[in-house]
Structures are given as C-alpha cells and as structure tokens.
Amino acid sequence: MELTNIGTIKELFTKHGFAFTKSLGQNFLINPSVCPKIAEMGGCKAGVAAIEIGTGVGVLTKELAKRCDKVVAVEIDTGLKPILEETLSEFDNVEIVFGDVMETDLHALIKEKLSGFEEIVVCANLPYYITSPVIMKLLEEKLPISCITVMVQKEAADRLCAKVGERDCGAITVGVNFYSTPKMLFRVNRGSFMPAPNVDSAVIRLDISRQPKYTPKDEKLFFRLVHAAFSQRRKQLINPVSAEFRIPKTELAEMLISCGIKATARPEELKMEDFAALSDKISEK
Ligand code: SAM
C-alpha cells in the first residue's frame, strides 16, 4: 500500500471514518522521497530500535520498521488505530502506544519495550505545536538514545541549528547544544504534506553527547539563567537576569565582567561557556 498516495489516504479515511484534527498538527507526508531519507539519515538499520512520535497513517513508521529491528511509536489520536492496523499489518516489529508523548514516561516505555537494544534512535515528523517541548523532553530526560532525527518547521530548524553566540540563536539553541550536536539535514517544501501547512519544513538531526559537554554546578540554575536571558532576546540580559535572581544590577555587572562578558551584552552574544561561567558565579552567591 502506497501511503504517500493521496487517493489511498482518502480511501483509508473514508473507510475508517477518520477526519484530520488540525490542532494535533496532523499534516501527513505525501512526498515519497522524504520518509526513506529520514529513516536512513536517522541511523535506522539492523540491530537498532526506533521510537517514533506521531504515526499519522504510518508512512514513516513503515520505513523505520523496514530497517530497524523494532519500532515503538507514540500516537495521541486513537482515531488512527483502525487505519494503522491495516497499513502496518505486514510488520510484526511495530508497537503503537496510544497517548500524549508529553505525558508518557519514556524511561519506562524504553525499559518495558526496548530493553536489550544497544542503540535506540528517535525519528519523527513532529507535530509543530509542540516541537520545542518534545525535543527538550527527549533531551532533558537523559534517555538512552543516540540521536534524534526530526522534521520541524523551517524557522524552528534554523533556530535549533543556529550557532550559540550568533544572531539566530535562542534559549532552545542553548538547550539543544547543551545535550547534543545539532545538524541541518534537508529542507522539505509545504507541498509535501496533506493538508499543506502555511510554512516549509526541514529535517534536523541531534547527536546526543555521550559525555556532557558542559557541567555547570547547578544545571537547573543554568537553564533558569538561559530562559531569563532570552526572555528579552534583543535587549541587554542584565535587566531580566537581575530581576530573575534578585541580584542588584551593579553586582550583576561585576559578575558579568568577572566572567569576561560585557555588562551590556545581549543574550545572543554569549557562548555556551559564558552561560556556564555566569551560572556558576550566580550559584556561588
Ligand atoms: N508521521 C506522520 C507523517 O509523517 O505523515 C504524521 C506526522 S503529523 C505532522 C504529527 C502526528 O503526531 C499526528 O499523527 C498527530 O496525531 C500526532 N500527535 C500530535 N500531538 C501528539 C502528542 N502530544 N503525542 C503523540 N502524538 C501526537
């Protein structure tokens, strides 16, 4: 069954009484070249297990199942259940868990369904309304996964793959660089989806760092600092950071200078090491 064929998808929908839910980010891939590329570039091969978030009709799930030993997918919409039973019937290495990925205990899921696998990868065409929260959940929970290969909105991909210390970077850029090395893989135009969204997309890959690249004394405080600093992206960070940590501005200016950071710096001018040094300085207070 060709799951990128519009006629096939419409037939499945009619047969099983399924209708798109826009609020769930249901834009399904209809470009046949994209899913095989995500699976290949996402490290799917024999001996590897894959986790997918959001199956749709199973178009990417199939490509993961062809290459990996096992696929576990989390899908929120139970209306897709009868469709998936039909589209994935030839695969006995796929298990679908129906639920909200944000509410799913992924450590427990891996322990229960993927124990024994030396390598686990995540591949997905993410629902755009929760791109950043899903990526940060996958990273912050320190799951035993080696990489995350996901399609996201092009603008989000640019932000995620920006360099920390350059204009395009944001709190999410610092977040992904803390745990991984991001890489832009390829662009996908809006006509590759049904229904077509109003934006283009891109596939990125995050290679998870085995050893932490940065070890601030207090990781929670590090992220509090990053979020406070980027709460006013184009402005000097001294104001929001002083307010967040209740440190008088004169004292914070001295802390910044002692870390080699200008007192007038904007958040996008700081490197990862600068955030780590400032976070340590604040945690010593
Ligand atoms: N993988 C399919 C494809 O490429 O055609 C579908 C991708 S579509 C962009 C996103 C999918 O994620 C939809 O199937 C949607 O129902 C599902 N989804 C949305 N929110 C979710 C959530 N919180 N947890 C799990 N799945 C979710």
XYZ file of N, CA, C and O and ligand atoms in Angstrom, residues 18 21 23-30 35 38 52-61 74-77 80 97 99-104 124-130 134 151 193, ligand 1:
203
model
N -12.233 8.560 9.361
C -11.243 9.442 10.019
C -11.276 10.845 9.419
O -11.427 11.016 8.212
N -7.456 16.317 12.538
C -7.617 17.268 13.640
C -6.465 18.258 13.519
O -5.303 17.936 13.785
N -5.679 20.853 15.209
C -4.985 21.246 16.446
C -3.938 20.217 16.886
O -3.103 20.495 17.743
N -3.962 19.014 16.294
C -2.948 17.995 16.641
C -1.778 18.025 15.653
O -0.946 17.122 15.631
N -1.737 19.040 14.816
C -0.616 19.175 13.869
C -0.620 18.050 12.846
O 0.443 17.553 12.466
N -1.823 17.647 12.417
C -1.898 16.497 11.502
C -1.695 16.916 10.040
O -2.650 17.078 9.281
N -0.453 17.075 9.665
C -0.084 17.293 8.263
C 0.717 16.062 7.863
O 1.830 15.861 8.328
N 0.107 15.218 7.037
C 0.713 13.929 6.722
C 1.580 14.031 5.469
O 1.239 14.720 4.496
N 2.691 13.303 5.489
C 3.645 13.370 4.371
C 3.120 12.650 3.137
O 2.677 11.500 3.227
N 3.192 13.314 1.987
C 2.776 12.658 0.741
C 3.902 12.682 -0.294
O 3.700 12.302 -1.441
N 10.366 10.101 3.712
C 10.461 9.148 4.828
C 11.664 8.200 4.727
O 12.361 7.985 5.726
N 14.592 10.167 5.966
C 14.620 10.367 7.430
C 15.129 9.087 8.105
O 15.981 9.125 8.990
N 9.176 6.409 17.446
C 8.566 7.453 16.615
C 7.525 8.202 17.439
O 6.864 7.602 18.287
N 7.398 9.485 17.172
C 6.352 10.268 17.843
C 5.385 10.749 16.768
O 5.785 11.487 15.864
N 4.150 10.308 16.832
C 3.135 10.734 15.868
C 3.215 9.938 14.581
O 3.967 10.262 13.672
N 2.398 8.889 14.489
C 2.485 7.985 13.328
C 1.725 8.471 12.100
O 2.039 8.069 10.991
N 0.667 9.287 12.313
C -0.237 9.540 11.193
C -0.751 8.209 10.696
O -1.127 7.332 11.489
N -0.715 8.007 9.355
C -1.200 6.726 8.811
C -0.089 5.666 8.762
O -0.295 4.575 8.252
N 1.089 6.022 9.267
C 2.171 5.034 9.348
C 3.195 5.125 8.233
O 4.004 4.209 8.033
N 3.206 6.256 7.532
C 4.089 6.381 6.369
C 5.582 6.334 6.744
O 6.384 5.680 6.063
N 5.939 7.000 7.844
C 7.333 6.940 8.306
C 7.564 5.660 9.119
O 8.624 5.025 9.010
N 6.553 5.281 9.893
C 6.640 4.062 10.722
C 7.102 2.873 9.874
O 7.968 2.088 10.281
N 4.551 6.454 19.565
C 3.547 7.049 20.456
C 2.651 7.949 19.612
O 3.155 8.853 18.933
N 1.364 7.681 19.620
C 0.413 8.469 18.815
C -0.764 8.856 19.710
O -1.332 8.009 20.392
N -1.129 10.127 19.649
C -2.195 10.608 20.555
C -3.601 10.277 20.050
O -4.530 10.105 20.835
N -3.768 10.169 18.742
C -5.115 10.102 18.161
C -5.564 8.655 17.972
O -5.139 7.968 17.034
N -6.806 6.913 14.706
C -5.902 6.328 13.696
C -5.708 4.818 13.893
O -5.108 4.156 13.042
N 1.819 2.826 20.877
C 1.298 3.165 22.203
C 0.438 4.405 22.011
O 0.931 5.432 21.524
N -1.270 7.590 23.228
C -1.204 8.520 24.353
C -0.483 9.791 23.936
O 0.021 9.897 22.808
N -0.447 10.740 24.844
C 0.219 12.012 24.615
C 1.700 11.836 24.961
O 2.036 11.467 26.098
N 2.577 12.101 24.015
C 4.005 11.892 24.274
C 4.487 12.732 25.455
O 5.374 12.313 26.206
N 3.871 13.893 25.662
C 4.312 14.765 26.748
C 3.959 14.169 28.121
O 4.542 14.540 29.126
N 2.982 13.268 28.120
C 2.554 12.646 29.382
C 3.145 11.241 29.523
O 2.874 10.549 30.502
N 3.889 10.811 28.521
C 4.388 9.428 28.515
C 5.705 9.320 29.273
O 6.610 10.139 29.083
N 11.017 11.225 13.737
C 9.622 11.681 13.721
C 9.428 12.863 12.800
O 10.358 13.623 12.531
N 8.192 12.965 12.325
C 7.723 14.181 11.690
C 6.868 14.820 12.773
O 5.722 14.442 12.969
N 7.469 15.734 13.531
C 6.834 16.203 14.774
C 5.615 17.079 14.534
O 5.598 17.878 13.595
N 4.617 16.938 15.423
C 3.512 17.918 15.373
C 4.085 19.283 15.755
O 4.733 19.421 16.791
N 3.861 20.291 14.899
C 4.577 21.555 15.082
C 4.192 22.321 16.336
O 4.970 23.095 16.845
N 2.975 22.059 16.859
C 2.557 22.848 18.023
C 3.333 22.497 19.287
O 3.272 23.230 20.273
N 4.057 21.370 19.280
C 4.842 21.023 20.475
C 6.295 20.651 20.122
O 6.927 19.880 20.847
N 8.725 18.834 22.963
C 9.050 17.414 22.742
C 10.570 17.237 22.685
O 11.135 16.346 23.335
N 11.569 16.110 11.658
C 11.124 17.178 10.765
C 10.421 18.208 11.612
O 9.566 17.873 12.449
N 3.064 17.851 1.990
C 2.151 17.410 3.046
C 0.691 17.508 2.622
O 0.333 18.332 1.794
N 4.346 10.637 10.840
C 3.188 11.062 10.108
C 3.598 11.628 8.761
O 4.777 11.963 8.615
O 2.749 11.752 7.873
C 2.350 12.072 10.870
C 3.049 13.350 11.223
S 1.944 14.621 11.770
C 2.931 16.040 11.439
C 2.055 14.569 13.540
C 1.434 13.357 14.199
O 1.616 13.484 15.632
C -0.069 13.187 14.008
O -0.353 11.855 13.706
C -0.690 13.574 15.358
O -1.905 12.922 15.646
C 0.425 13.154 16.323
N 0.439 13.898 17.593
C 0.044 15.174 17.827
N 0.236 15.509 19.092
C 0.755 14.418 19.722
C 1.142 14.150 21.054
N 1.056 15.074 22.017
N 1.619 12.919 21.364
C 1.727 11.966 20.386
N 1.367 12.172 19.104
C 0.897 13.378 18.764
